[in-house]
Short mmCIF file of C-alpha atoms in Angstrom, two decimals:
data_model
loop_
_atom_site.label_atom_id
_atom_site.label_comp_id
_atom_site.label_asym_id
_atom_site.label_seq_id
_atom_site.Cartn_x
_atom_site.Cartn_y
_atom_site.Cartn_z
CA MET D 1 105.45 -136.08 110.17
CA ASN D 2 105.14 -137.96 106.99
CA ILE D 3 104.53 -141.32 107.84
CA ALA D 4 103.99 -144.70 105.42
CA TYR D 5 102.75 -147.30 108.33
CA PHE D 6 102.84 -150.80 107.72
CA GLY D 7 100.03 -153.23 109.58
CA TYR D 8 96.53 -155.06 109.65
CA ASP D 9 93.41 -154.50 111.95
CA PHE D 10 95.48 -155.65 115.11
CA PHE D 11 96.81 -152.30 115.79
CA TRP D 12 94.58 -150.57 113.34
CA PRO D 13 94.24 -147.60 116.40
CA CYS D 14 97.20 -146.99 115.81
CA LEU D 15 96.39 -146.07 112.46
CA SER D 16 94.31 -144.35 113.33
CA LYS D 17 95.76 -142.14 116.24
CA LEU D 18 98.51 -141.14 113.71
CA ILE D 19 96.09 -139.22 112.03
CA GLU D 20 94.16 -137.68 114.52
CA ARG D 21 97.34 -136.60 115.59
CA GLY D 22 97.57 -134.52 111.82
CA HIS D 23 100.44 -137.34 111.00
CA SER D 24 100.37 -136.99 107.01
CA ILE D 25 100.26 -140.78 106.32
CA GLN D 26 101.72 -141.16 102.82
CA SER D 27 100.55 -145.05 102.32
CA VAL D 28 99.86 -148.24 104.04
CA PHE D 29 100.75 -151.44 103.29
CA THR D 30 98.91 -154.02 104.52
CA PHE D 31 98.71 -157.81 102.78
CA GLY D 32 95.59 -160.50 102.09
CA THR D 33 93.67 -161.97 104.80
CA ASP D 34 91.43 -164.70 105.84
CA ASN D 35 88.87 -162.85 107.66
CA LYS D 36 88.08 -165.02 110.35
CA TYR D 37 91.33 -165.03 112.50
CA ASN D 38 92.93 -161.31 111.01
CA TYR D 39 91.39 -159.06 109.29
CA ASN D 40 92.62 -155.73 107.32
CA ASP D 41 89.14 -154.26 107.38
CA ARG D 42 89.94 -151.03 109.08
CA VAL D 43 92.74 -149.69 108.17
CA ILE D 44 91.67 -150.41 104.53
CA GLN D 45 88.40 -148.25 105.54
CA LEU D 46 90.41 -145.80 107.57
CA SER D 47 92.81 -145.32 104.41
CA SER D 48 89.72 -144.83 101.89
CA THR D 49 88.38 -142.27 103.81
CA ASN D 50 91.54 -140.21 104.34
CA ASN D 51 92.47 -140.97 101.34
CA ILE D 52 95.63 -143.06 101.90
CA PRO D 53 96.91 -145.40 99.24
CA VAL D 54 97.25 -149.01 100.12
CA ARG D 55 99.43 -151.59 98.93
CA PHE D 56 99.00 -155.40 99.25
CA ASP D 57 102.03 -156.10 97.47
CA ARG D 58 105.23 -156.87 100.39
CA ILE D 59 107.35 -153.53 100.74
CA ARG D 60 110.55 -153.54 98.11
CA LYS D 61 113.66 -151.52 98.37
CA GLU D 62 112.34 -149.11 95.48
CA ASP D 63 109.32 -148.97 97.36
CA LEU D 64 111.31 -146.99 99.92
CA THR D 65 113.21 -145.39 97.59
CA GLN D 66 110.25 -144.02 96.42
CA LEU D 67 108.46 -143.02 100.42
CA ARG D 68 112.57 -141.06 100.50
CA GLN D 69 112.25 -139.04 97.28
CA SER D 70 108.30 -138.08 98.24
CA GLY D 71 109.63 -136.78 101.33
CA CYS D 72 108.72 -139.93 104.11
CA GLU D 73 110.14 -139.06 107.24
CA LEU D 74 109.40 -142.64 109.59
CA LEU D 75 108.15 -146.13 108.53
CA VAL D 76 105.56 -147.46 111.34
CA SER D 77 105.47 -151.43 111.04
CA ALA D 78 102.86 -152.74 113.37
CA ALA D 79 102.52 -156.62 112.99
CA TYR D 80 103.21 -156.41 109.59
CA PRO D 81 104.90 -159.74 108.86
CA PHE D 82 106.99 -159.14 105.85
CA ARG D 83 110.54 -158.09 106.14
CA ILE D 84 110.89 -154.41 105.14
CA PRO D 85 114.41 -153.75 103.65
CA LEU D 86 116.71 -151.30 104.94
CA ALA D 87 119.87 -148.96 103.78
CA GLU D 88 122.65 -146.99 105.52
CA ASP D 89 120.25 -143.90 104.21
CA SER D 90 116.66 -145.12 104.44
CA ILE D 91 113.86 -143.45 106.71
CA HIS D 92 113.89 -144.23 110.34
CA GLY D 93 111.36 -146.78 110.82
CA ILE D 94 110.14 -148.03 114.33
CA ASN D 95 108.37 -151.57 115.07
CA ILE D 96 105.17 -151.96 117.62
CA HIS D 97 105.93 -155.18 119.50
CA PRO D 98 103.47 -156.58 121.76
CA THR D 99 105.88 -157.99 124.91
CA LEU D 100 108.67 -156.74 126.83
CA LEU D 101 111.66 -157.23 124.11
CA PRO D 102 114.42 -158.53 124.12
CA PHE D 103 111.92 -161.61 125.91
CA GLY D 104 109.35 -163.03 123.29
CA ARG D 105 110.18 -161.98 119.90
CA GLY D 106 108.52 -163.79 117.11
CA PRO D 107 105.14 -163.72 115.25
CA TRP D 108 102.63 -164.13 117.87
CA PRO D 109 103.76 -164.10 121.54
CA LEU D 110 99.93 -163.23 123.52
CA PRO D 111 99.18 -166.94 124.13
CA HIS D 112 102.30 -167.78 125.77
CA LEU D 113 102.48 -164.63 127.75
CA ILE D 114 99.85 -166.11 129.22
CA ILE D 115 100.21 -169.52 129.68
CA HIS D 116 104.45 -169.46 130.39
CA SER D 117 105.38 -165.49 130.77
CA PRO D 118 103.51 -163.10 132.07
CA ASP D 119 106.05 -160.66 133.52
CA LYS D 120 107.19 -159.96 129.93
CA ALA D 121 103.89 -158.75 128.79
CA GLY D 122 103.21 -155.66 127.28
CA VAL D 123 104.73 -153.35 124.53
CA THR D 124 107.98 -151.96 123.16
CA ILE D 125 108.42 -149.74 120.27
CA HIS D 126 111.69 -150.31 118.82
CA LYS D 127 113.80 -149.19 115.86
CA LEU D 128 113.58 -151.20 112.70
CA SER D 129 116.38 -153.75 112.56
CA GLU D 130 117.41 -156.63 109.68
CA ALA D 131 117.06 -159.28 112.01
CA PHE D 132 112.74 -159.30 113.35
CA ASP D 133 112.13 -157.73 116.70
CA SER D 134 116.23 -157.12 117.83
CA GLY D 135 116.67 -152.96 116.82
CA ASP D 136 117.09 -150.63 119.51
CA ILE D 137 114.30 -149.88 122.18
CA LEU D 138 112.75 -146.51 122.10
CA ALA D 139 110.34 -146.90 124.36
CA GLN D 140 108.45 -150.14 126.59
CA GLN D 141 106.12 -150.38 128.97
CA GLY D 142 105.12 -153.51 130.96
CA ILE D 143 101.20 -155.00 131.07
CA GLU D 144 100.04 -156.56 134.94
CA ILE D 145 98.34 -159.67 133.46
CA THR D 146 95.41 -161.05 135.42
CA SER D 147 94.60 -164.44 136.96
CA ARG D 148 91.61 -164.17 134.47
CA GLU D 149 93.42 -162.64 131.50
CA THR D 150 92.39 -163.99 127.90
CA LEU D 151 93.50 -163.76 124.47
CA GLU D 152 90.75 -161.33 123.76
CA SER D 153 91.24 -159.06 127.10
CA LEU D 154 94.76 -159.25 126.73
CA SER D 155 95.02 -157.89 122.90
CA ALA D 156 92.34 -155.18 124.06
CA ARG D 157 95.26 -153.39 126.63
CA THR D 158 97.89 -154.31 124.72
CA GLN D 159 96.41 -152.22 121.53
CA ILE D 160 95.05 -149.06 124.41
CA LEU D 161 98.98 -149.44 125.33
CA ALA D 162 100.75 -149.06 121.74
CA THR D 163 98.55 -146.61 120.54
CA ASN D 164 98.99 -144.38 123.69
CA LEU D 165 102.75 -145.08 124.06
CA LEU D 166 103.20 -144.29 120.15
CA ALA D 167 101.67 -141.07 120.73
CA SER D 168 103.94 -140.53 123.56
CA VAL D 169 107.13 -141.64 121.69
CA LEU D 170 105.98 -139.78 117.99
CA ASP D 171 105.82 -136.45 120.57
CA ASP D 172 109.41 -136.03 120.71
CA PHE D 173 110.21 -138.39 118.35
CA GLU D 174 114.09 -137.12 118.04
CA GLY D 175 114.57 -137.39 121.68
CA PHE D 176 113.33 -141.21 122.02
CA TRP D 177 115.01 -141.95 119.17
CA LYS D 178 118.65 -140.30 120.31
CA LYS D 179 118.30 -142.22 123.62
CA SER D 180 117.52 -145.52 122.49
CA THR D 181 118.95 -148.49 123.66
CA PRO D 182 120.34 -151.70 122.51
CA GLN D 183 118.38 -154.64 123.46
CA GLY D 184 121.04 -157.20 124.24
CA ASP D 185 120.22 -161.06 124.66
CA GLY D 186 116.49 -162.13 124.72
CA SER D 187 114.09 -165.04 123.91
CA TYR D 188 112.02 -166.01 121.11
CA TRP D 189 109.09 -167.44 120.74
CA PRO D 190 108.50 -169.48 117.75
CA MET D 191 104.28 -169.58 116.41
CA PRO D 192 103.00 -172.77 119.00
CA THR D 193 103.00 -175.71 117.50
CA ASP D 194 99.91 -178.16 117.28
CA ALA D 195 100.43 -180.36 120.34
CA GLU D 196 100.66 -176.63 122.23
CA GLN D 197 97.57 -175.79 121.12
CA THR D 198 95.79 -179.13 122.35
CA ILE D 199 94.11 -179.74 125.23
CA ASP D 200 96.25 -182.60 127.50
CA TRP D 201 93.46 -184.22 129.65
CA SER D 202 96.29 -185.57 131.68
CA ASP D 203 96.87 -181.90 132.65
CA SER D 204 95.73 -179.80 135.67
CA VAL D 205 92.43 -178.54 135.45
CA TYR D 206 93.96 -175.08 136.02
CA ALA D 207 96.61 -175.97 133.19
CA ILE D 208 93.84 -176.44 130.74
CA ASP D 209 91.99 -173.95 131.34
CA ARG D 210 94.81 -171.42 131.11
CA LYS D 211 95.65 -172.94 127.47
CA VAL D 212 91.79 -172.03 126.79
CA ARG D 213 91.96 -168.59 127.48
CA ALA D 214 95.56 -168.18 126.31
CA PHE D 215 94.00 -169.30 122.41
CA GLY D 216 90.35 -167.74 122.84
CA LYS D 217 88.82 -167.27 119.28
CA PHE D 218 91.95 -169.15 117.62
CA ASP D 219 90.65 -172.29 118.53
CA THR D 220 92.26 -174.53 121.13
CA ASN D 221 92.40 -178.11 119.82
CA ALA D 222 90.43 -181.27 121.96
CA VAL D 223 89.80 -185.22 121.34
CA ILE D 224 86.71 -186.16 123.07
CA GLY D 225 86.44 -189.67 122.17
CA GLU D 226 86.82 -190.41 118.87
CA SER D 227 85.70 -186.66 117.80
CA LYS D 228 88.27 -183.68 117.45
CA PHE D 229 86.64 -180.08 118.57
CA PHE D 230 87.73 -176.73 118.40
CA VAL D 231 87.28 -175.42 122.00
CA TYR D 232 86.08 -171.67 122.94
CA ASP D 233 85.38 -171.85 126.34
CA VAL D 234 85.34 -173.64 129.77
CA SER D 235 85.13 -173.69 133.15
CA VAL D 236 86.61 -175.78 135.30
CA TRP D 237 86.64 -177.58 139.37
CA GLN D 238 89.33 -179.38 141.25
CA GLU D 239 87.81 -183.08 142.56
CA THR D 240 89.29 -186.01 143.30
CA HIS D 241 88.37 -188.70 141.10
CA ASN D 242 88.44 -192.80 139.72
CA PHE D 243 87.40 -191.68 135.88
CA GLN D 244 90.32 -191.37 133.50
CA PRO D 245 91.27 -187.77 131.89
CA GLY D 246 89.64 -187.97 128.81
CA THR D 247 86.07 -189.64 129.85
CA LEU D 248 82.95 -187.35 129.16
CA ILE D 249 80.89 -187.68 131.76
CA HIS D 250 77.87 -185.45 131.59
CA GLU D 251 76.51 -184.54 128.50
CA MET D 252 73.88 -181.08 129.22
CA ASN D 253 71.61 -179.62 126.09
CA ARG D 254 74.77 -177.51 124.97
CA GLU D 255 77.95 -178.13 127.85
CA THR D 256 79.94 -180.88 128.05
CA VAL D 257 81.77 -182.15 131.49
CA VAL D 258 85.65 -184.29 130.52
CA ALA D 259 87.34 -185.57 133.38
CA ALA D 260 91.16 -184.30 133.69
CA SER D 261 93.33 -185.34 136.04
CA ASP D 262 93.04 -183.48 138.94
CA GLY D 263 89.26 -182.69 138.69
CA PHE D 264 86.69 -181.83 136.24
CA VAL D 265 85.85 -179.40 132.32
CA CYS D 266 83.10 -177.95 131.51
CA ILE D 267 83.19 -177.10 127.91
CA ARG D 268 80.67 -174.14 127.80
CA PHE D 269 81.36 -173.82 124.39
CA CYS D 270 82.97 -175.67 121.03
CA GLU D 271 82.21 -176.98 117.57
CA PRO D 272 83.25 -179.64 115.94
CA VAL D 273 86.51 -180.27 113.31
CA LYS D 274 85.08 -180.53 110.26
CA GLU D 275 87.81 -183.37 108.68
#
């Protein structure tokens, strides 16, 4: 198929799979990234290697008209943050979303899956629609979150599943398109607030551990004494004690131990916040 691809490196294996399967990629639409938390290096490199033009500006209706006139048959959106304008005569479009829709609509559902809704983990491929993450579902498959799931492990599992699911859909695209089903009512999960991304030392050690695993390299905030830190990795254990939650009780060369409500948190890796 002649395809226009929209996205950045989170789902880059999907673009690679499309190229590998012999689809003609007419254009790649991406966007500027900070290259600390989000990257587009791989989609740019893939595009360069395969002589695919790359666009960094937002897609416009005029662009869709040009794509249609040049023979584009399908738009594939994979973690593209901007609305793709649609029209009655628009090219078919699909979006890849990392939850079991209709639950978990929104820009960054993975931390929420680990902390609150592990039963909604998975990948959905659905039709593009005017409302984000709301189009008819072509295919979806769940992921069973493990007891020690991290943001990084769930991201990897989601990317692998998305790549395989996309390949299956494109093997019988017309069949999946015709059999698509409406989503119905679901839920929207907004971006986490600073408070949701901050350790509350009065929580249980397991809740703290789960939060740190859920945000991974994207920082979990913590206040220890008078100082603020980004926390990336912890070990925890339950133990009865008389310390106030948040009390720094032990320091080693690299690790720090802080009291929580029902035990202790050993901070294995963190960085001070530069004010």
